[in-house]
CSV table of C-alpha atoms and ligand atoms in Angstrom, one decimal:
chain,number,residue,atom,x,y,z
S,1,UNK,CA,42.3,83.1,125.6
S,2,UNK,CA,38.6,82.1,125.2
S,3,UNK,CA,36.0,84.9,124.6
S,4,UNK,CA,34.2,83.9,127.7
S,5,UNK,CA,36.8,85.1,129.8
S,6,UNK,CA,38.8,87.5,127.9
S,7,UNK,CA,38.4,91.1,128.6
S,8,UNK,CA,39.4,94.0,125.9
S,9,UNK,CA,39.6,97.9,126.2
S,10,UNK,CA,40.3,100.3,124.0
S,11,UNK,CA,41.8,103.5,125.8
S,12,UNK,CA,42.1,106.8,124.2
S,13,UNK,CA,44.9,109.0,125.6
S,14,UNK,CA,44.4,112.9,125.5
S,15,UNK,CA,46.4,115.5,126.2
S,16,UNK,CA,48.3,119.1,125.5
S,17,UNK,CA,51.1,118.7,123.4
S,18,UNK,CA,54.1,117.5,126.0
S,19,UNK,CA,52.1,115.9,128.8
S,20,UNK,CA,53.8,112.8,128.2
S,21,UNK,CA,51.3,110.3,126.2
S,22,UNK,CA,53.6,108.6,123.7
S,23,UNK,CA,56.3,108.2,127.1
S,24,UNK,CA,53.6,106.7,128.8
S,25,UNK,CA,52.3,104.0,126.0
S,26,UNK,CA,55.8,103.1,125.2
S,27,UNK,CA,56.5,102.6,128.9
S,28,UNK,CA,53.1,100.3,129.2
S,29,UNK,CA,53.7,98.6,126.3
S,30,UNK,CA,57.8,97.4,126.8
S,31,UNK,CA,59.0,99.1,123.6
S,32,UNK,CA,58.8,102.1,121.9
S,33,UNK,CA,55.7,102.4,119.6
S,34,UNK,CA,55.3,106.0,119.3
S,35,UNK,CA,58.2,108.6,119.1
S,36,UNK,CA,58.9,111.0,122.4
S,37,UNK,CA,60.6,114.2,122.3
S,38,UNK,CA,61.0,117.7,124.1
S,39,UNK,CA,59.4,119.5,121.2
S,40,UNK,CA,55.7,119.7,120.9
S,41,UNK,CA,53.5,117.6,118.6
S,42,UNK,CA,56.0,114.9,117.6
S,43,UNK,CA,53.3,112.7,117.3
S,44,UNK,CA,51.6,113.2,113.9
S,45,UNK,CA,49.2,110.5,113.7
S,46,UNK,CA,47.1,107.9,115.8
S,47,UNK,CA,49.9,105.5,117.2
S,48,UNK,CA,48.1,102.0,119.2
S,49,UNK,CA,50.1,100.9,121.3
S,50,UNK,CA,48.7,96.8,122.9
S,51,UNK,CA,49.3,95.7,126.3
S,52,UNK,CA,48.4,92.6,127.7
S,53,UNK,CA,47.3,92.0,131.6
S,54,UNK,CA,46.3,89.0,133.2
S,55,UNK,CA,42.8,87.9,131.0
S,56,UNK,CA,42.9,91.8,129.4
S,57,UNK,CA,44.2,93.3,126.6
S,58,UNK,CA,43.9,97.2,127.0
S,59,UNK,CA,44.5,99.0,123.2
S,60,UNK,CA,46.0,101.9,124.2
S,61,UNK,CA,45.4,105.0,120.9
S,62,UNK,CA,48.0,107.5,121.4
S,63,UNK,CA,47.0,110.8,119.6
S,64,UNK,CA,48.6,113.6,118.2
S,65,UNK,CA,48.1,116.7,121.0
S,66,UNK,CA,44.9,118.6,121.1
S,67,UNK,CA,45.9,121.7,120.6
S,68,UNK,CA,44.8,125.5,118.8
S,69,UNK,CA,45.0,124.3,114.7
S,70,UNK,CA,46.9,126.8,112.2
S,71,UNK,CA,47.9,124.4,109.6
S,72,UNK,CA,46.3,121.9,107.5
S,73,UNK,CA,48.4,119.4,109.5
S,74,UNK,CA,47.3,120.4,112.6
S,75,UNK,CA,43.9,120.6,111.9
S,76,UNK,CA,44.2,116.9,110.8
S,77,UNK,CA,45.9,115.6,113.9
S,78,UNK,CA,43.2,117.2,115.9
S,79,UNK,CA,40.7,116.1,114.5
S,80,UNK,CA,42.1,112.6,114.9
S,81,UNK,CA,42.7,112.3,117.9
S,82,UNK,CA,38.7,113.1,119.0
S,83,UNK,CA,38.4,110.7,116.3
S,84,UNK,CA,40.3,108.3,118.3
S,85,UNK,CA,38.3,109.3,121.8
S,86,UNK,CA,35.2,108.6,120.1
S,87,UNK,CA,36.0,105.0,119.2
S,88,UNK,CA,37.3,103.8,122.2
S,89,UNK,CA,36.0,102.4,125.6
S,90,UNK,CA,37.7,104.5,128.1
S,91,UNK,CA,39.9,108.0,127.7
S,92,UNK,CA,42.1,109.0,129.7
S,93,UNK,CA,43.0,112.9,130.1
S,94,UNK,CA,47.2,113.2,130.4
S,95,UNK,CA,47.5,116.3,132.5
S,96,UNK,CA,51.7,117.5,132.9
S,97,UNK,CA,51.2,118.1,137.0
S,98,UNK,CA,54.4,120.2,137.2
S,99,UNK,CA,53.5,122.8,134.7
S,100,UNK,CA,49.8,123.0,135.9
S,101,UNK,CA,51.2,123.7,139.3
S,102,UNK,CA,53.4,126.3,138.3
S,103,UNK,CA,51.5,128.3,135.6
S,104,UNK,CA,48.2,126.8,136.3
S,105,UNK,CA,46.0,124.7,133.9
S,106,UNK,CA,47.2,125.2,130.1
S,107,UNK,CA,45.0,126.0,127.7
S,108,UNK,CA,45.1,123.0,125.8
S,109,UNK,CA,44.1,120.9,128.5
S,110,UNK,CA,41.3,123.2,128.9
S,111,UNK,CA,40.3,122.8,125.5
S,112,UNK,CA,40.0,119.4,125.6
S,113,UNK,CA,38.1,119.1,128.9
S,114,UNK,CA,35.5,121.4,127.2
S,115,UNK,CA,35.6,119.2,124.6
S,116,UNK,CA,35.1,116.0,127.1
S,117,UNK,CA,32.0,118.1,128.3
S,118,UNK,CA,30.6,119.1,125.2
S,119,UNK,CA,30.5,115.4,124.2
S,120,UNK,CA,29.8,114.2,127.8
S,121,UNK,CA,32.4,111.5,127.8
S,122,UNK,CA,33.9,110.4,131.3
S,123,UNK,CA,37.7,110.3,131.5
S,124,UNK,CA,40.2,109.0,134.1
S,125,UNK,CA,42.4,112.4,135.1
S,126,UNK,CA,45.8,111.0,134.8
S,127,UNK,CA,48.4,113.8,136.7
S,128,UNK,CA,51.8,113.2,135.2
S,129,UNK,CA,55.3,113.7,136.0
S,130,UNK,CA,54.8,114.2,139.5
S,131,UNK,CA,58.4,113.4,140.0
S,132,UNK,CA,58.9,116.7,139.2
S,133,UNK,CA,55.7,118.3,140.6
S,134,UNK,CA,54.7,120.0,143.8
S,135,UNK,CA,53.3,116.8,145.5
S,136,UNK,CA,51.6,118.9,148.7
S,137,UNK,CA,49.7,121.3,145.7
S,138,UNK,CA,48.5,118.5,143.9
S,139,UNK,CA,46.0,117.1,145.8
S,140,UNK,CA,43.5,120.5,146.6
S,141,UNK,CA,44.1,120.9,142.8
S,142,UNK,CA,43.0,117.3,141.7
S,143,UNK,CA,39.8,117.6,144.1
S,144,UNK,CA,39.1,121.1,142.6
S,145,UNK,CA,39.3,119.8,139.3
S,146,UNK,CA,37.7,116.5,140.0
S,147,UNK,CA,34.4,118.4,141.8
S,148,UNK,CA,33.4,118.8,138.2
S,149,UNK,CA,32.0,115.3,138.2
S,150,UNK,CA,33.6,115.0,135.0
S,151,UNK,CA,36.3,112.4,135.7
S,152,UNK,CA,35.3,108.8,137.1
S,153,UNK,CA,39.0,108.6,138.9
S,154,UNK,CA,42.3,110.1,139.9
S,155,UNK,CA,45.6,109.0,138.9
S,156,UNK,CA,49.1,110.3,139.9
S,157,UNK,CA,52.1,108.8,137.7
S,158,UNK,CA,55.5,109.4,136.5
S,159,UNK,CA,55.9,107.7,132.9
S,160,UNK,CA,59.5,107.9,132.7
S,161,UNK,CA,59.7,106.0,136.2
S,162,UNK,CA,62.0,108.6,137.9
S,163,UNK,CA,60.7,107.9,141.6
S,164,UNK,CA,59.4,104.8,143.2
S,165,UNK,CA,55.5,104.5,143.2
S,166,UNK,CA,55.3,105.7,140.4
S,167,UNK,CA,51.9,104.9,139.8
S,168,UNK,CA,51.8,103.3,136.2
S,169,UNK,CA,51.2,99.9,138.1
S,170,UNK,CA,48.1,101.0,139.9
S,171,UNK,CA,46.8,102.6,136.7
S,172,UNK,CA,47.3,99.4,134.4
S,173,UNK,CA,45.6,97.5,136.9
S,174,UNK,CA,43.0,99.6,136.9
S,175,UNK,CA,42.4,100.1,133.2
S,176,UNK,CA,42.6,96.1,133.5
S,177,UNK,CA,40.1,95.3,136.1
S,178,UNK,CA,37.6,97.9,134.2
S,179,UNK,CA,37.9,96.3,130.7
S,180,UNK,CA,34.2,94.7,129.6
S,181,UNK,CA,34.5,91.2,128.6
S,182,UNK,CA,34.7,90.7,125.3
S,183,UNK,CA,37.1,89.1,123.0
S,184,UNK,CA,40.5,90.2,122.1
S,185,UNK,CA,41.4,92.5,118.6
S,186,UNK,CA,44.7,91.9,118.0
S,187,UNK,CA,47.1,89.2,118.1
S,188,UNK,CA,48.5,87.9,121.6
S,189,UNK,CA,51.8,89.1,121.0
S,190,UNK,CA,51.4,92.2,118.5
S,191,UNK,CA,52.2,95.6,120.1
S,192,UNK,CA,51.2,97.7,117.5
S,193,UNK,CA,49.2,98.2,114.5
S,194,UNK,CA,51.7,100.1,113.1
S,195,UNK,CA,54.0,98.6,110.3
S,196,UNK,CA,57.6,98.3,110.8
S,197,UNK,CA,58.4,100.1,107.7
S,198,UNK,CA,56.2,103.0,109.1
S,199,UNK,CA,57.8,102.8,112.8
S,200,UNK,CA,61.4,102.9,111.2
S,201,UNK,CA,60.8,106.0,109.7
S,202,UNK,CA,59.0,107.6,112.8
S,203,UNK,CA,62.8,106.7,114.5
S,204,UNK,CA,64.9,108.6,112.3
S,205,UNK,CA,62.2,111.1,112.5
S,206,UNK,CA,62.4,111.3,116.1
S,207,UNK,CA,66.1,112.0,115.8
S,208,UNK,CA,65.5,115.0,113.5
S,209,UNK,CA,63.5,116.4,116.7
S,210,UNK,CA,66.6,115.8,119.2
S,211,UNK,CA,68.8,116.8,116.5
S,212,UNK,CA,67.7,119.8,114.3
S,213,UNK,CA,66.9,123.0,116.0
S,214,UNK,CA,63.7,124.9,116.5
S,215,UNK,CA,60.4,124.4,113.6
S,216,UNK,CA,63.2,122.8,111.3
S,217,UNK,CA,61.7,119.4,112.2
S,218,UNK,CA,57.9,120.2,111.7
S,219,UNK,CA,59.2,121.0,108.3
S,220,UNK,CA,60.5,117.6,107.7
S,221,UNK,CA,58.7,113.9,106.6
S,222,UNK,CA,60.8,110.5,106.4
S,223,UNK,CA,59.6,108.0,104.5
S,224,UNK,CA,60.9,104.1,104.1
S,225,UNK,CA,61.5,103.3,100.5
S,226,UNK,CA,63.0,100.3,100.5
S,227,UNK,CA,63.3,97.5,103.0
S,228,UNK,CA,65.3,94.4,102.6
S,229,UNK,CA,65.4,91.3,104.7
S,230,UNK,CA,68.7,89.6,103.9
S,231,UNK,CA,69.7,86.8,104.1
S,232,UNK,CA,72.2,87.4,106.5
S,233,UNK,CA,69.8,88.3,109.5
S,234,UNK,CA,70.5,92.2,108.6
S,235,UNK,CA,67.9,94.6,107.1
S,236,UNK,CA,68.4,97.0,105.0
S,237,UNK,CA,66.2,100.4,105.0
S,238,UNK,CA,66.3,102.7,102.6
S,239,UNK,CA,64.9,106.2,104.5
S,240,UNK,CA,64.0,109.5,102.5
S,241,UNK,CA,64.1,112.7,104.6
S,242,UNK,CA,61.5,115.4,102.8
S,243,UNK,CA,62.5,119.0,103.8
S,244,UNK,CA,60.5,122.2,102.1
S,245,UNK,CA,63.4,124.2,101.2
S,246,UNK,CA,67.0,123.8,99.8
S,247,UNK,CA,68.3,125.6,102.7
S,248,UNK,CA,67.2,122.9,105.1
S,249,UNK,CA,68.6,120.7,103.1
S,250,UNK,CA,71.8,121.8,104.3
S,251,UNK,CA,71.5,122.1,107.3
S,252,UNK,CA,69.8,118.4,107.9
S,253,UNK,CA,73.1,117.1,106.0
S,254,UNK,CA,75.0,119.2,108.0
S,255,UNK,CA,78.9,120.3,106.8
S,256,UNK,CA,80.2,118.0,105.3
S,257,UNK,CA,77.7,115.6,106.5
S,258,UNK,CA,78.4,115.3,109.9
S,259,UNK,CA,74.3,116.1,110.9
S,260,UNK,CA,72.8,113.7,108.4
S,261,UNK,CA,75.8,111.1,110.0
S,262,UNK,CA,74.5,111.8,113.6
S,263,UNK,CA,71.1,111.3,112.7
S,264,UNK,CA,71.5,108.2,110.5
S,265,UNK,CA,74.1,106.2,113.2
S,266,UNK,CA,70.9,107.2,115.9
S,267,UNK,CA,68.2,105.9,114.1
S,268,UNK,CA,70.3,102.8,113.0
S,269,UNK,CA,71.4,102.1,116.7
S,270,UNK,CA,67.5,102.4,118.2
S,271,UNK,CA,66.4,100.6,114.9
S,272,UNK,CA,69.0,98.2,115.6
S,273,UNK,CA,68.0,97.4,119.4
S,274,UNK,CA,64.2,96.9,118.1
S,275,UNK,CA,64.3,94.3,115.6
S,276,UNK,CA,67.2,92.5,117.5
S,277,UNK,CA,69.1,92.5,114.3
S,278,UNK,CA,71.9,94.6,112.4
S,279,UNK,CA,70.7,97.6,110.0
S,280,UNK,CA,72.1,99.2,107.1
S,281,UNK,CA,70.3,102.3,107.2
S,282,UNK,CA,70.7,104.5,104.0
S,283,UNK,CA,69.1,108.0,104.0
S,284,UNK,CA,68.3,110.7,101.6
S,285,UNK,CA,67.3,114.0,102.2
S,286,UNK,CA,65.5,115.5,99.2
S,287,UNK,CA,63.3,119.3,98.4
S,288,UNK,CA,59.9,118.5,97.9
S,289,UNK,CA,58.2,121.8,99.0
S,290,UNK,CA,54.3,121.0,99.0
S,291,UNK,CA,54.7,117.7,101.2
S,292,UNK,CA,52.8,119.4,103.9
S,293,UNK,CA,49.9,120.0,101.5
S,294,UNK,CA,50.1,116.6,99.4
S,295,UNK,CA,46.9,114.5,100.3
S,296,UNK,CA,48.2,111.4,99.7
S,297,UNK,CA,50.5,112.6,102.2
S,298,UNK,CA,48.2,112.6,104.5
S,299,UNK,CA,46.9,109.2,103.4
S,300,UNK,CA,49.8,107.5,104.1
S,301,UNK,CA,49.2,108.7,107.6
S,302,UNK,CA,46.2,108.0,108.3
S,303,UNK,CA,45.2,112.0,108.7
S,304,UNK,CA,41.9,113.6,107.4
S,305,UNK,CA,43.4,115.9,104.9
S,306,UNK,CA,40.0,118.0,104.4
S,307,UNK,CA,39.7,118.3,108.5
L,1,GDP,P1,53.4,113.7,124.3
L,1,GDP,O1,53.5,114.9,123.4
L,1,GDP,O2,52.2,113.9,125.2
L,1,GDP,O3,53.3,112.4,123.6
L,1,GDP,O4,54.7,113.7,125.2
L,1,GDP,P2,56.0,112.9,125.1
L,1,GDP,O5,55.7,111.5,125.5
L,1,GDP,O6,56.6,113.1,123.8
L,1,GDP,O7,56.9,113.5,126.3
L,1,GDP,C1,57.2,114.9,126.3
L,1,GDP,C2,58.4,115.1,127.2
L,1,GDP,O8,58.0,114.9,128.6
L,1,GDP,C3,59.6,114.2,126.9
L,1,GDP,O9,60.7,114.9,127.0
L,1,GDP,C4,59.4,113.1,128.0
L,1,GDP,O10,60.7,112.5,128.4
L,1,GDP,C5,58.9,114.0,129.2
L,1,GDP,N1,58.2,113.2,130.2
L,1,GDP,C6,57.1,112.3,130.0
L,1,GDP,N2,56.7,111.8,131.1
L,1,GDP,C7,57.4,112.3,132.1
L,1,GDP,C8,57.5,112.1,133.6
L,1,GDP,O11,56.7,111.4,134.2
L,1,GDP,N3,58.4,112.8,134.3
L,1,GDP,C9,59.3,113.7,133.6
L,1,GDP,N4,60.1,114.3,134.4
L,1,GDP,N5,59.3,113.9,132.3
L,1,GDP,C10,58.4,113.2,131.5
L,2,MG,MG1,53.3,112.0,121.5
């Protein structure tokens, strides 16, 4: 692509915590770049996901929820993901369309809009999951919302694709058609910026969210230690699963280690289907109690730790 007629974008996606963000970059980009699950903040760090459109290539930064900080590590992902608004050409504002219907705007949402005004940015209002949503409420509430002169455009969408025109079509092109010229950052085939070592862990990570009940997960970290290429077309990864306490331990390894089994023939499965390859997945689950408040932690994933 020469730089005379390339076009380039990079789109900052905000949200509450749940609206659907990581869904939506996985579904854009073809494969899954950032980790989705029921649970709130599953995305700890900024995630790129890069999608490629006729002569554009939109950069999408999905970031960790905006949301009311109590710990260090939600202070950090908050603060990265304005990080990630400020460096990027467009921002969209992810807004859950079912839940706003039914208990009105959250107060996330209204957080970050403040925010959007404090720092007079212009965003594209994105209403999600309309598949689920109200679609006769939605309209009066878009136009109230959009009277603000704070948004440039409306979108309607379902991410997971659960009903026809679903909208994610309509929005691409859009993003496309709006991207400045300019030469392209990243490879024409790379999806992410994220390193596969890094993006194996977030899997089995995103298993101990479907798998392990209630805060247990926020309590957890998974690190790869090892990877090996072999030479039989296999990897194998070497995964450590940090917990706080020796009681979690447990119950992440489960009786007799059916849990840690579950979790491990998941990850290895997904892991499996994304490099196109077989995996040997190996993981340890080991007590280190001050991971949450362990800067190089925090280094590792590209958080603030003083934020
Ligand atoms: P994030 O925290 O904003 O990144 O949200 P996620 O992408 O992790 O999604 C949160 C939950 O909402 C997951 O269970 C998704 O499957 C679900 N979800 C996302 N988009 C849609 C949608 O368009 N329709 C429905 N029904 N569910 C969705
Ligand atoms: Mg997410």
């Amino acid at each position: 692509m020469s730089a005379a007629s390339s076009r380039s974008a990079f789109v900052a996606v905000l949200g509450a915590p749940n609206a659907g963000k990581s869904t939506l970059i996985n579904r854009l980009v073809g494969t899954k770049v950032s980790i989705v699950s029921p649970k709130a903040q599953t995305t700890r760090t900024r995630v790129l996901g890069i999608v490629r459109q006729g002569a554009a290539q939109i950069v999408f930064i999905d970031t960790p929820g905006i949301f009311k900080p109590r710990r260090r590590l939600d202070r950090a992902m908050v603060a990265s993901a304005w990080e990630g608004a400020r460096n990027s050409d467009v921002i969209i504002l992810l807004v859950d369309s079912d839940i706003w219907i039914r208990k009105g705007l959250d107060r996330d949402t209204k957080k970050i809009i403040a925010g959007l005004r404090e720092r007079k940015s212009e965003a594209i209002l994105v209403l999600n999951k309309i598949d689920k949503a109200d679609k006769e409420k939605l309209l009066p509430m878009a136009d109230e919302l959009n009277s603000e002169g704070l948004f440039s455009t409306v979108f309607m969408i379902s991410a997971t694709s659960a009903i026809r025109n679903d909208g994610v079509g309509d929005l691409m092109a859009h993003l496309a058609a709006r991207a400045p010229e300019g030469p392209w950052h990243f490879p024409e085939d790379q999806v992410s910026d994220q390193p596969e070592r890094f993006i194996a862990a977030e899997i089995t990570r995103e298993q101990l969210y479907h798998q392990l009940r209630q805060e247990l997960p926020y309590a957890t970290h998974v690190e790869t230690e090892k990877w090996e290429d072999r030479k039989d077309g296999s990897i194998r990864i070497d995964q450590v699963i940090f917990v706080e306490k020796q009681s979690q331990k447990g119950i992440v390894l489960g009786k007799r280690g059916v849990r840690i089994k579950s979790i491990g023939e998941k990850a290895r499965r997904e892991l499996e289907d994304l490099f196109g390859c077989r995996v040997h997945l190996f993981l340890f689950v080991k007590v280190r109690g001050d991971w949450s408040e362990d800067p190089a932690r925090y280094r590792d994933l590209g958080l603030d730790f003083n934020a």
